[in-house]
mmCIF file of C-alpha atoms in Angstrom:
data_model
loop_
_atom_site.group_PDB
_atom_site.id
_atom_site.type_symbol
_atom_site.label_atom_id
_atom_site.label_comp_id
_atom_site.label_asym_id
_atom_site.label_seq_id
_atom_site.Cartn_x
_atom_site.Cartn_y
_atom_site.Cartn_z
ATOM 1 C CA LEU A 597 0.046 -0.036 0.003
ATOM 2 C CA VAL A 598 1.439 3.423 -1.008
ATOM 3 C CA HIS A 599 -0.336 6.055 0.928
ATOM 4 C CA VAL A 600 0.384 9.078 -0.960
ATOM 5 C CA ALA A 601 2.303 8.720 -4.238
ATOM 6 C CA ASN A 602 2.761 12.421 -4.937
ATOM 7 C CA LEU A 603 3.443 14.023 -1.656
ATOM 8 C CA PRO A 604 4.659 17.544 -2.803
ATOM 9 C CA SER A 605 1.459 18.098 -4.829
ATOM 10 C CA PHE A 606 -0.840 16.718 -2.203
ATOM 11 C CA GLN A 607 0.714 19.068 0.450
ATOM 12 C CA LYS A 608 0.699 21.965 -1.793
ATOM 13 C CA ARG A 609 -2.735 21.236 -2.986
ATOM 14 C CA THR A 610 -1.741 21.570 -6.754
ATOM 15 C CA ILE A 611 -4.039 20.253 -9.337
ATOM 16 C CA TYR A 612 -2.531 17.797 -11.807
ATOM 17 C CA TYR A 613 1.037 19.035 -11.495
ATOM 18 C CA ASN A 614 3.985 18.552 -9.197
ATOM 19 C CA PRO A 615 5.022 22.049 -7.828
ATOM 20 C CA SER A 616 8.659 21.111 -7.971
ATOM 21 C CA ASP A 617 8.724 20.419 -11.831
ATOM 22 C CA TRP A 618 5.178 21.330 -13.010
ATOM 23 C CA LYS A 619 4.854 17.775 -14.368
ATOM 24 C CA ASN A 620 1.901 15.317 -14.105
ATOM 25 C CA LEU A 621 3.105 12.364 -12.248
ATOM 26 C CA ASN A 622 0.565 10.154 -13.991
ATOM 27 C CA ARG A 623 2.065 11.081 -17.473
ATOM 28 C CA VAL A 624 5.768 10.501 -16.971
ATOM 29 C CA PHE A 625 5.935 6.679 -16.308
ATOM 30 C CA PRO A 626 7.896 4.393 -16.141
ATOM 31 C CA GLY A 627 10.015 7.483 -14.762
ATOM 32 C CA ASP A 628 13.688 8.353 -14.961
ATOM 33 C CA PRO A 629 16.132 8.019 -11.978
ATOM 34 C CA ALA A 630 18.014 10.847 -13.194
ATOM 35 C CA GLY A 631 14.960 12.963 -14.125
ATOM 36 C CA THR A 632 13.022 15.540 -12.363
ATOM 37 C CA LEU A 633 11.170 14.801 -9.007
ATOM 38 C CA SER A 634 8.079 13.607 -10.720
ATOM 39 C CA GLN A 635 10.192 11.350 -13.023
ATOM 40 C CA ARG A 636 12.052 10.133 -10.009
ATOM 41 C CA ILE A 637 8.924 9.256 -8.191
ATOM 42 C CA ALA A 638 7.512 7.356 -11.052
ATOM 43 C CA PHE A 639 10.685 5.361 -11.368
ATOM 44 C CA VAL A 640 10.536 4.389 -7.648
ATOM 45 C CA LEU A 641 6.934 3.286 -8.070
ATOM 46 C CA THR A 642 7.778 1.293 -11.229
ATOM 47 C CA GLU A 643 10.683 -0.449 -9.541
ATOM 48 C CA GLU A 644 9.450 -1.043 -6.033
ATOM 49 C CA VAL A 645 5.492 -1.454 -6.773
ATOM 50 C CA VAL A 646 4.731 -2.292 -10.325
ATOM 51 C CA ASN A 647 7.580 -4.647 -10.924
ATOM 52 C CA LYS A 648 7.085 -6.484 -7.615
ATOM 53 C CA CYS A 649 3.228 -6.804 -7.407
ATOM 54 C CA ASP A 650 0.914 -9.326 -8.941
ATOM 55 C CA ALA A 651 -1.969 -6.967 -9.385
ATOM 56 C CA LEU A 652 -2.504 -3.126 -9.076
ATOM 57 C CA VAL A 653 -5.159 -0.807 -8.229
ATOM 58 C CA ASP A 654 -4.458 2.768 -8.861
ATOM 59 C CA MET A 655 -7.048 4.667 -6.903
ATOM 60 C CA HIS A 656 -7.874 8.249 -7.606
ATOM 61 C CA CYS A 657 -10.387 10.420 -5.996
ATOM 62 C CA GLY A 658 -10.995 13.406 -8.233
ATOM 63 C CA ASP A 659 -8.782 16.610 -8.250
ATOM 64 C CA GLY A 660 -9.710 19.512 -6.329
ATOM 65 C CA ASN A 661 -11.409 21.044 -9.259
ATOM 66 C CA GLU A 662 -13.261 17.961 -10.707
ATOM 67 C CA ALA A 663 -16.806 16.914 -9.956
ATOM 68 C CA LEU A 664 -16.872 13.319 -10.931
ATOM 69 C CA ILE A 665 -19.093 10.244 -10.716
ATOM 70 C CA PRO A 666 -17.492 6.929 -9.579
ATOM 71 C CA TYR A 667 -15.964 4.961 -12.371
ATOM 72 C CA SER A 668 -12.985 2.884 -13.242
ATOM 73 C CA TYR A 669 -10.838 2.222 -16.414
ATOM 74 C CA TRP A 670 -10.583 -1.360 -17.680
ATOM 75 C CA MET A 671 -7.294 -0.936 -19.865
ATOM 76 C CA LEU A 672 -7.053 -3.357 -22.758
ATOM 77 C CA SER A 673 -3.796 -4.835 -23.929
ATOM 78 C CA ASP A 674 -2.784 -7.199 -26.768
ATOM 79 C CA ASP A 675 -3.253 -10.206 -24.337
ATOM 80 C CA LYS A 676 -6.897 -11.582 -24.236
ATOM 81 C CA ALA A 677 -6.100 -13.715 -21.187
ATOM 82 C CA LEU A 678 -4.760 -10.785 -19.370
ATOM 83 C CA ASP A 679 -7.750 -8.746 -20.451
ATOM 84 C CA ALA A 680 -10.164 -11.224 -19.079
ATOM 85 C CA ARG A 681 -8.417 -11.048 -15.747
ATOM 86 C CA THR A 682 -8.158 -7.297 -15.517
ATOM 87 C CA ARG A 683 -12.045 -7.146 -16.580
ATOM 88 C CA GLU A 684 -12.764 -9.278 -13.402
ATOM 89 C CA LEU A 685 -10.609 -7.015 -11.267
ATOM 90 C CA ALA A 686 -12.443 -3.910 -12.526
ATOM 91 C CA LEU A 687 -15.855 -5.659 -11.672
ATOM 92 C CA ALA A 688 -14.413 -6.709 -8.286
ATOM 93 C CA PHE A 689 -13.540 -3.178 -7.164
ATOM 94 C CA GLY A 690 -17.439 -2.539 -7.610
ATOM 95 C CA LEU A 691 -17.840 0.744 -9.352
ATOM 96 C CA ARG A 692 -20.778 0.464 -11.473
ATOM 97 C CA HIS A 693 -19.371 2.746 -14.437
ATOM 98 C CA ILE A 694 -16.492 1.089 -16.287
ATOM 99 C CA ILE A 695 -14.790 2.513 -19.213
ATOM 100 C CA ILE A 696 -13.382 0.117 -21.692
ATOM 101 C CA ASP A 697 -9.973 1.830 -22.502
ATOM 102 C CA ALA A 698 -8.246 0.781 -25.693
ATOM 103 C CA THR A 699 -6.526 4.152 -26.072
ATOM 104 C CA ARG A 700 -3.305 3.590 -23.890
ATOM 105 C CA THR A 701 0.115 3.544 -25.544
ATOM 106 C CA LYS A 702 1.751 0.183 -25.871
ATOM 107 C CA ASP A 703 5.214 1.691 -25.626
ATOM 108 C CA ARG A 704 6.816 0.302 -22.402
ATOM 109 C CA ALA A 705 9.443 3.063 -22.421
ATOM 110 C CA ASP A 706 6.835 5.727 -22.357
ATOM 111 C CA SER A 707 3.958 4.010 -20.640
ATOM 112 C CA LYS A 708 2.702 7.485 -19.197
ATOM 113 C CA TYR A 709 0.175 6.026 -16.757
ATOM 114 C CA LEU A 710 0.851 3.973 -13.663
ATOM 115 C CA GLY A 711 -1.991 1.404 -14.407
ATOM 116 C CA ASN A 712 -0.688 1.104 -18.035
ATOM 117 C CA THR A 713 2.711 0.573 -16.832
ATOM 118 C CA ALA A 714 1.666 -2.626 -14.971
ATOM 119 C CA ILE A 715 -0.542 -3.763 -17.898
ATOM 120 C CA LEU A 716 2.419 -3.586 -20.321
ATOM 121 C CA ARG A 717 4.404 -5.613 -17.855
ATOM 122 C CA GLY A 718 1.761 -8.354 -17.761
ATOM 123 C CA LYS A 719 0.126 -7.392 -14.505
ATOM 124 C CA GLU A 720 -3.582 -7.084 -13.884
ATOM 125 C CA ALA A 721 -4.198 -3.494 -13.134
ATOM 126 C CA VAL A 722 -7.185 -1.120 -12.858
ATOM 127 C CA THR A 723 -7.484 2.616 -12.387
ATOM 128 C CA THR A 724 -10.454 3.774 -10.202
ATOM 129 C CA GLU A 725 -12.076 7.281 -9.671
ATOM 130 C CA ALA A 726 -14.156 7.701 -6.648
ATOM 131 C CA GLY A 727 -14.463 11.069 -4.908
ATOM 132 C CA PHE A 728 -14.717 14.622 -6.138
ATOM 133 C CA LEU A 729 -13.844 18.315 -5.650
ATOM 134 C CA GLY A 730 -11.192 17.429 -3.067
ATOM 135 C CA ARG A 731 -13.780 16.366 -0.439
ATOM 136 C CA THR A 732 -13.567 13.740 2.009
ATOM 137 C CA ASP A 733 -17.255 12.860 2.117
ATOM 138 C CA GLU A 734 -18.130 9.689 3.985
ATOM 139 C CA GLU A 735 -19.882 8.137 0.958
ATOM 140 C CA SER A 736 -16.696 8.266 -1.168
ATOM 141 C CA ILE A 737 -14.447 6.956 1.630
ATOM 142 C CA VAL A 738 -16.664 3.940 2.189
ATOM 143 C CA ARG A 739 -16.735 3.240 -1.597
ATOM 144 C CA ASN A 740 -12.959 3.349 -1.790
ATOM 145 C CA VAL A 741 -12.542 1.223 1.315
ATOM 146 C CA GLU A 742 -15.169 -1.435 0.345
ATOM 147 C CA GLY A 743 -13.712 -1.589 -3.206
ATOM 148 C CA ALA A 744 -10.280 -2.253 -1.752
ATOM 149 C CA LEU A 745 -11.566 -5.016 0.498
ATOM 150 C CA SER A 746 -13.504 -6.452 -2.167
ATOM 151 C CA VAL A 747 -10.357 -6.767 -4.344
ATOM 152 C CA LEU A 748 -8.554 -8.470 -1.434
ATOM 153 C CA ARG A 749 -11.366 -11.007 -1.174
ATOM 154 C CA HIS A 750 -11.183 -11.471 -5.102
ATOM 155 C CA TYR A 751 -7.769 -12.575 -4.665
ATOM 156 C CA GLY A 752 -8.211 -14.662 -1.590
ATOM 157 C CA MET A 753 -6.039 -12.426 0.546
ATOM 158 C CA ILE A 754 -8.669 -12.052 3.286
ATOM 159 C CA ALA A 755 -11.678 -14.278 4.121
ATOM 160 C CA GLY A 756 -15.172 -13.637 2.492
ATOM 161 C CA LYS A 757 -16.634 -13.066 -0.812
ATOM 162 C CA PRO A 758 -15.997 -9.958 -3.196
ATOM 163 C CA ALA A 759 -18.772 -7.647 -3.933
ATOM 164 C CA PRO A 760 -18.468 -7.098 -7.591
ATOM 165 C CA ALA A 761 -20.370 -4.321 -9.366
ATOM 166 C CA ALA A 762 -24.132 -5.044 -9.750
ATOM 167 C CA ASP A 763 -25.399 -4.385 -13.225
ATOM 168 C CA PRO A 764 -22.311 -2.632 -14.691
ATOM 169 C CA VAL A 765 -22.487 0.151 -17.109
ATOM 170 C CA TRP A 766 -19.885 -0.279 -19.815
ATOM 171 C CA ILE A 767 -18.382 2.793 -21.486
ATOM 172 C CA ASP A 768 -17.093 1.945 -24.967
ATOM 173 C CA LYS A 769 -15.838 5.421 -26.042
ATOM 174 C CA TYR A 770 -14.858 8.464 -24.156
ATOM 175 C CA GLU A 771 -13.615 11.857 -24.913
ATOM 176 C CA VAL A 772 -11.957 14.798 -22.751
ATOM 177 C CA VAL A 773 -12.853 18.320 -23.978
ATOM 178 C CA ASN A 774 -10.125 20.719 -23.205
ATOM 179 C CA ASN A 775 -10.011 24.463 -22.958
ATOM 180 C CA THR A 776 -8.562 25.536 -26.234
ATOM 181 C CA VAL A 777 -9.156 29.305 -26.173
ATOM 182 C CA CYS A 778 -7.684 31.255 -23.123
ATOM 183 C CA ASP A 779 -6.987 31.395 -19.388
ATOM 184 C CA GLY A 780 -10.323 32.521 -17.653
ATOM 185 C CA LEU A 781 -13.461 31.395 -15.918
ATOM 186 C CA PHE A 782 -15.384 28.133 -16.705
ATOM 187 C CA THR A 783 -19.261 28.097 -16.049
ATOM 188 C CA PRO A 784 -20.719 24.419 -16.418
ATOM 189 C CA LYS A 785 -24.266 24.252 -18.001
ATOM 190 C CA ALA A 786 -24.520 20.533 -16.882
ATOM 191 C CA ALA A 787 -23.712 18.419 -13.905
ATOM 192 C CA MET A 788 -21.612 15.347 -13.230
ATOM 193 C CA GLY A 789 -23.652 12.161 -14.167
ATOM 194 C CA ASP A 790 -25.990 13.951 -16.660
ATOM 195 C CA MET A 791 -26.893 12.495 -19.863
ATOM 196 C CA VAL A 792 -25.991 14.870 -22.740
ATOM 197 C CA THR A 793 -26.880 14.876 -26.342
ATOM 198 C CA GLU A 794 -24.326 15.373 -29.271
ATOM 199 C CA GLY A 795 -23.710 19.178 -29.721
ATOM 200 C CA GLN A 796 -25.214 20.122 -26.312
ATOM 201 C CA VAL A 797 -23.443 23.004 -24.705
ATOM 202 C CA VAL A 798 -21.977 21.625 -21.482
ATOM 203 C CA GLY A 799 -19.971 24.695 -20.429
ATOM 204 C CA VAL A 800 -18.905 28.204 -21.313
ATOM 205 C CA VAL A 801 -15.295 29.638 -21.147
ATOM 206 C CA GLU A 802 -15.203 33.650 -20.449
ATOM 207 C CA ASP A 803 -11.912 35.615 -20.246
ATOM 208 C CA PHE A 804 -11.337 37.772 -17.159
ATOM 209 C CA THR A 805 -13.379 40.678 -18.480
ATOM 210 C CA GLY A 806 -16.510 38.570 -18.748
ATOM 211 C CA THR A 807 -16.460 38.100 -22.594
ATOM 212 C CA VAL A 808 -17.660 34.711 -23.602
ATOM 213 C CA ARG A 809 -14.753 33.201 -25.706
ATOM 214 C CA ALA A 810 -16.102 29.695 -26.183
ATOM 215 C CA GLU A 811 -19.130 27.436 -25.712
ATOM 216 C CA LEU A 812 -18.096 23.837 -25.234
ATOM 217 C CA LYS A 813 -20.136 21.229 -26.620
ATOM 218 C CA ALA A 814 -20.543 17.317 -26.027
ATOM 219 C CA PRO A 815 -18.785 15.578 -28.923
ATOM 220 C CA PHE A 816 -21.448 12.773 -28.842
ATOM 221 C CA ALA A 817 -24.292 11.564 -26.744
ATOM 222 C CA GLY A 818 -23.533 10.002 -23.471
ATOM 223 C CA ILE A 819 -22.964 10.390 -19.622
ATOM 224 C CA LEU A 820 -21.046 13.378 -18.197
ATOM 225 C CA LEU A 821 -18.267 11.456 -16.326
ATOM 226 C CA TYR A 822 -16.821 14.517 -14.840
ATOM 227 C CA ILE A 823 -16.824 18.185 -15.210
ATOM 228 C CA ILE A 824 -14.791 21.158 -13.694
ATOM 229 C CA GLY A 825 -16.610 22.361 -10.720
ATOM 230 C CA THR A 826 -14.542 25.439 -9.857
ATOM 231 C CA PRO A 827 -14.207 28.678 -11.783
ATOM 232 C CA PRO A 828 -10.670 29.017 -12.822
ATOM 233 C CA THR A 829 -9.518 27.440 -16.043
ATOM 234 C CA SER A 830 -6.277 27.454 -17.902
ATOM 235 C CA LYS A 831 -5.813 27.027 -21.540
ATOM 236 C CA GLY A 832 -4.857 23.442 -22.446
ATOM 237 C CA GLU A 833 -6.598 21.865 -19.463
ATOM 238 C CA PRO A 834 -9.521 19.606 -19.433
ATOM 239 C CA LEU A 835 -13.064 20.859 -18.599
ATOM 240 C CA PHE A 836 -15.220 17.779 -18.840
ATOM 241 C CA GLU A 837 -15.342 14.058 -20.038
ATOM 242 C CA VAL A 838 -18.137 12.336 -21.864
ATOM 243 C CA GLY A 839 -18.533 8.642 -22.052
ATOM 244 C CA ARG A 840 -20.713 6.676 -24.629
ATOM 245 C CA ILE A 841 -22.696 3.924 -23.026
ATOM 246 C CA LYS A 842 -22.116 0.572 -24.645
ATOM 247 C CA LYS A 843 -25.393 -0.844 -26.098
ATOM 248 C CA SER A 844 -26.279 -4.399 -25.093
ATOM 249 C CA GLU A 845 -25.050 -7.089 -27.301
#
Protein backbone atom coordinates (compact mmCIF):
# COMPACT_ATOMS: atom_id res chain seq x y z
CA LEU A 1 0.00 0.00 0.00
CA VAL A 2 1.39 3.37 -1.09
CA HIS A 3 -0.28 5.99 1.10
CA VAL A 4 0.39 9.18 -0.91
CA ALA A 5 2.26 8.76 -4.18
CA ASN A 6 2.82 12.44 -4.95
CA LEU A 7 3.44 14.07 -1.57
CA PRO A 8 4.63 17.53 -2.83
CA SER A 9 1.46 18.00 -4.88
CA PHE A 10 -0.74 16.70 -2.05
CA GLN A 11 0.80 19.04 0.52
CA LYS A 12 0.70 22.09 -1.75
CA ARG A 13 -2.80 21.23 -3.02
CA THR A 14 -1.71 21.63 -6.62
CA ILE A 15 -4.03 20.27 -9.30
CA TYR A 16 -2.55 17.88 -11.90
CA TYR A 17 1.06 19.03 -11.45
CA ASN A 18 3.93 18.50 -9.03
CA PRO A 19 4.94 22.01 -7.83
CA SER A 20 8.63 21.07 -8.00
CA ASP A 21 8.78 20.48 -11.77
CA TRP A 22 5.26 21.25 -13.04
CA LYS A 23 4.87 17.73 -14.43
CA ASN A 24 1.86 15.44 -14.07
CA LEU A 25 3.08 12.32 -12.25
CA ASN A 26 0.55 10.15 -14.07
CA ARG A 27 1.99 11.13 -17.45
CA VAL A 28 5.70 10.40 -16.89
CA PHE A 29 5.84 6.64 -16.25
CA PRO A 30 7.92 4.49 -16.17
CA GLY A 31 10.02 7.39 -14.90
CA ASP A 32 13.70 8.25 -14.90
CA PRO A 33 16.07 7.91 -11.91
CA ALA A 34 18.07 10.87 -13.23
CA GLY A 35 15.05 13.00 -14.13
CA THR A 36 12.97 15.59 -12.33
CA LEU A 37 11.19 14.87 -9.05
CA SER A 38 8.03 13.55 -10.75
CA GLN A 39 10.09 11.30 -13.01
CA ARG A 40 12.05 9.98 -10.03
CA ILE A 41 8.86 9.25 -8.09
CA ALA A 42 7.50 7.40 -11.12
CA PHE A 43 10.72 5.39 -11.40
CA VAL A 44 10.56 4.32 -7.75
CA LEU A 45 6.89 3.34 -8.09
CA THR A 46 7.72 1.32 -11.20
CA GLU A 47 10.66 -0.46 -9.59
CA GLU A 48 9.32 -0.96 -6.07
CA VAL A 49 5.59 -1.42 -6.71
CA VAL A 50 4.78 -2.31 -10.32
CA ASN A 51 7.65 -4.73 -10.91
CA LYS A 52 7.06 -6.49 -7.58
CA CYS A 53 3.26 -6.71 -7.54
CA ASP A 54 0.92 -9.38 -8.87
CA ALA A 55 -1.93 -6.92 -9.43
CA LEU A 56 -2.32 -3.16 -9.07
CA VAL A 57 -5.20 -0.85 -8.19
CA ASP A 58 -4.43 2.82 -8.91
CA MET A 59 -6.96 4.67 -6.75
CA HIS A 60 -7.86 8.23 -7.70
CA CYS A 61 -10.46 10.43 -6.04
CA GLY A 62 -10.91 13.45 -8.30
CA ASP A 63 -8.70 16.52 -8.23
CA GLY A 64 -9.78 19.54 -6.22
CA ASN A 65 -11.50 21.01 -9.28
CA GLU A 66 -13.18 17.87 -10.65
CA ALA A 67 -16.79 16.90 -10.01
CA LEU A 68 -16.92 13.28 -11.11
CA ILE A 69 -19.11 10.22 -10.77
CA PRO A 70 -17.46 7.02 -9.54
CA TYR A 71 -16.00 5.00 -12.41
CA SER A 72 -13.02 2.86 -13.33
CA TYR A 73 -10.85 2.17 -16.37
CA TRP A 74 -10.58 -1.35 -17.80
CA MET A 75 -7.41 -0.95 -19.85
CA LEU A 76 -7.08 -3.34 -22.79
CA SER A 77 -3.80 -4.90 -23.84
CA ASP A 78 -2.76 -7.18 -26.71
CA ASP A 79 -3.18 -10.19 -24.38
CA LYS A 80 -6.76 -11.52 -24.29
CA ALA A 81 -6.11 -13.66 -21.21
CA LEU A 82 -4.75 -10.66 -19.32
CA ASP A 83 -7.72 -8.56 -20.48
CA ALA A 84 -10.12 -11.17 -19.07
CA ARG A 85 -8.39 -11.05 -15.68
CA THR A 86 -8.31 -7.25 -15.58
CA ARG A 87 -12.01 -7.20 -16.47
CA GLU A 88 -12.72 -9.32 -13.38
CA LEU A 89 -10.53 -6.99 -11.30
CA ALA A 90 -12.46 -3.95 -12.52
CA LEU A 91 -15.75 -5.64 -11.64
CA ALA A 92 -14.41 -6.74 -8.25
CA PHE A 93 -13.70 -3.17 -7.17
CA GLY A 94 -17.41 -2.56 -7.45
CA LEU A 95 -17.80 0.75 -9.28
CA ARG A 96 -20.80 0.53 -11.60
CA HIS A 97 -19.48 2.61 -14.51
CA ILE A 98 -16.48 1.01 -16.24
CA ILE A 99 -14.64 2.56 -19.19
CA ILE A 100 -13.37 0.09 -21.79
CA ASP A 101 -10.07 1.81 -22.59
CA ALA A 102 -8.16 0.73 -25.69
CA THR A 103 -6.44 4.09 -26.15
CA ARG A 104 -3.37 3.67 -23.92
CA THR A 105 0.06 3.56 -25.49
CA LYS A 106 1.74 0.18 -25.93
CA ASP A 107 5.25 1.68 -25.57
CA ARG A 108 6.82 0.28 -22.39
CA ALA A 109 9.49 3.00 -22.46
CA ASP A 110 6.81 5.71 -22.46
CA SER A 111 3.87 4.05 -20.72
CA LYS A 112 2.76 7.41 -19.23
CA TYR A 113 0.18 6.07 -16.73
CA LEU A 114 0.80 3.98 -13.61
CA GLY A 115 -1.92 1.45 -14.43
CA ASN A 116 -0.79 1.16 -18.03
CA THR A 117 2.78 0.58 -16.85
CA ALA A 118 1.56 -2.49 -14.97
CA ILE A 119 -0.53 -3.71 -17.92
CA LEU A 120 2.45 -3.49 -20.28
CA ARG A 121 4.41 -5.64 -17.83
CA GLY A 122 1.75 -8.32 -17.84
CA LYS A 123 0.23 -7.33 -14.49
CA GLU A 124 -3.48 -7.04 -13.84
CA ALA A 125 -4.31 -3.39 -13.17
CA VAL A 126 -7.27 -1.07 -12.89
CA THR A 127 -7.55 2.67 -12.32
CA THR A 128 -10.45 3.86 -10.19
CA GLU A 129 -12.05 7.28 -9.71
CA ALA A 130 -14.21 7.70 -6.60
CA GLY A 131 -14.46 11.08 -4.89
CA PHE A 132 -14.81 14.65 -6.12
CA LEU A 133 -13.79 18.27 -5.61
CA GLY A 134 -11.13 17.40 -3.06
CA ARG A 135 -13.76 16.38 -0.53
CA THR A 136 -13.53 13.64 2.08
CA ASP A 137 -17.22 12.79 2.20
CA GLU A 138 -18.16 9.60 4.00
CA GLU A 139 -19.88 8.04 0.99
CA SER A 140 -16.73 8.28 -1.14
CA ILE A 141 -14.52 7.03 1.71
CA VAL A 142 -16.72 3.98 2.22
CA ARG A 143 -16.83 3.33 -1.54
CA ASN A 144 -13.03 3.26 -1.74
CA VAL A 145 -12.55 1.14 1.38
CA GLU A 146 -15.19 -1.38 0.32
CA GLY A 147 -13.67 -1.52 -3.17
CA ALA A 148 -10.22 -2.29 -1.78
CA LEU A 149 -11.56 -4.96 0.57
CA SER A 150 -13.56 -6.53 -2.26
CA VAL A 151 -10.38 -6.76 -4.36
CA LEU A 152 -8.55 -8.43 -1.47
CA ARG A 153 -11.36 -10.98 -1.24
CA HIS A 154 -11.29 -11.43 -5.03
CA TYR A 155 -7.67 -12.56 -4.75
CA GLY A 156 -8.26 -14.66 -1.64
CA MET A 157 -6.03 -12.42 0.48
CA ILE A 158 -8.68 -12.07 3.18
CA ALA A 159 -11.70 -14.17 4.04
CA GLY A 160 -15.08 -13.60 2.45
CA LYS A 161 -16.57 -13.12 -0.98
CA PRO A 162 -15.99 -10.07 -3.19
CA ALA A 163 -18.84 -7.68 -3.90
CA PRO A 164 -18.54 -7.07 -7.65
CA ALA A 165 -20.39 -4.30 -9.44
CA ALA A 166 -24.05 -5.14 -9.82
CA ASP A 167 -25.52 -4.28 -13.22
CA PRO A 168 -22.31 -2.65 -14.55
CA VAL A 169 -22.56 0.12 -17.13
CA TRP A 170 -19.83 -0.24 -19.77
CA ILE A 171 -18.46 2.86 -21.50
CA ASP A 172 -17.08 1.94 -24.92
CA LYS A 173 -15.92 5.42 -25.98
CA TYR A 174 -14.84 8.48 -24.06
CA GLU A 175 -13.47 11.90 -24.84
CA VAL A 176 -12.05 14.67 -22.69
CA VAL A 177 -12.89 18.18 -23.90
CA ASN A 178 -10.15 20.72 -23.20
CA ASN A 179 -10.02 24.48 -22.95
CA THR A 180 -8.43 25.54 -26.25
CA VAL A 181 -9.12 29.29 -26.10
CA CYS A 182 -7.71 31.18 -23.12
CA ASP A 183 -7.11 31.39 -19.40
CA GLY A 184 -10.27 32.56 -17.69
CA LEU A 185 -13.41 31.31 -16.00
CA PHE A 186 -15.48 28.20 -16.70
CA THR A 187 -19.22 28.03 -16.09
CA PRO A 188 -20.75 24.54 -16.34
CA LYS A 189 -24.14 24.17 -17.98
CA ALA A 190 -24.57 20.55 -16.87
CA ALA A 191 -23.66 18.46 -13.84
CA MET A 192 -21.65 15.29 -13.29
CA GLY A 193 -23.67 12.22 -14.19
CA ASP A 194 -26.00 14.08 -16.56
CA MET A 195 -26.89 12.49 -19.87
CA VAL A 196 -25.95 14.88 -22.69
CA THR A 197 -26.74 14.91 -26.40
CA GLU A 198 -24.33 15.44 -29.27
CA GLY A 199 -23.71 19.17 -29.71
CA GLN A 200 -25.22 20.15 -26.37
CA VAL A 201 -23.47 23.08 -24.67
CA VAL A 202 -21.88 21.62 -21.55
CA GLY A 203 -20.01 24.71 -20.40
CA VAL A 204 -18.84 28.21 -21.29
CA VAL A 205 -15.36 29.76 -21.09
CA GLU A 206 -15.11 33.51 -20.44
CA ASP A 207 -12.00 35.64 -20.27
CA PHE A 208 -11.35 37.70 -17.16
CA THR A 209 -13.37 40.63 -18.53
CA GLY A 210 -16.49 38.48 -18.77
CA THR A 211 -16.41 38.09 -22.55
CA VAL A 212 -17.59 34.65 -23.68
CA ARG A 213 -14.72 33.10 -25.63
CA ALA A 214 -16.11 29.62 -26.25
CA GLU A 215 -19.13 27.39 -25.78
CA LEU A 216 -17.94 23.83 -25.20
CA LYS A 217 -20.20 21.15 -26.64
CA ALA A 218 -20.57 17.42 -26.14
CA PRO A 219 -18.76 15.57 -28.97
CA PHE A 220 -21.34 12.77 -28.87
CA ALA A 221 -24.29 11.58 -26.79
CA GLY A 222 -23.40 10.00 -23.46
CA ILE A 223 -22.94 10.44 -19.74
CA LEU A 224 -20.96 13.29 -18.21
CA LEU A 225 -18.27 11.40 -16.32
CA TYR A 226 -16.75 14.53 -14.84
CA ILE A 227 -16.85 18.29 -15.22
CA ILE A 228 -14.74 21.05 -13.72
CA GLY A 229 -16.58 22.35 -10.69
CA THR A 230 -14.54 25.46 -9.83
CA PRO A 231 -14.35 28.68 -11.87
CA PRO A 232 -10.64 29.01 -12.83
CA THR A 233 -9.58 27.43 -16.12
CA SER A 234 -6.25 27.48 -17.92
CA LYS A 235 -5.78 27.06 -21.64
CA GLY A 236 -4.90 23.47 -22.48
CA GLU A 237 -6.47 21.92 -19.39
CA PRO A 238 -9.50 19.58 -19.39
CA LEU A 239 -13.01 20.84 -18.74
CA PHE A 240 -15.18 17.73 -18.91
CA GLU A 241 -15.32 14.12 -20.07
CA VAL A 242 -18.15 12.40 -21.93
CA GLY A 243 -18.56 8.62 -22.05
CA ARG A 244 -20.70 6.70 -24.53
CA ILE A 245 -22.70 3.88 -22.95
CA LYS A 246 -22.14 0.55 -24.70
CA LYS A 247 -25.27 -0.92 -26.22
CA SER A 248 -26.28 -4.38 -25.10
CA GLU A 249 -25.05 -7.15 -27.35
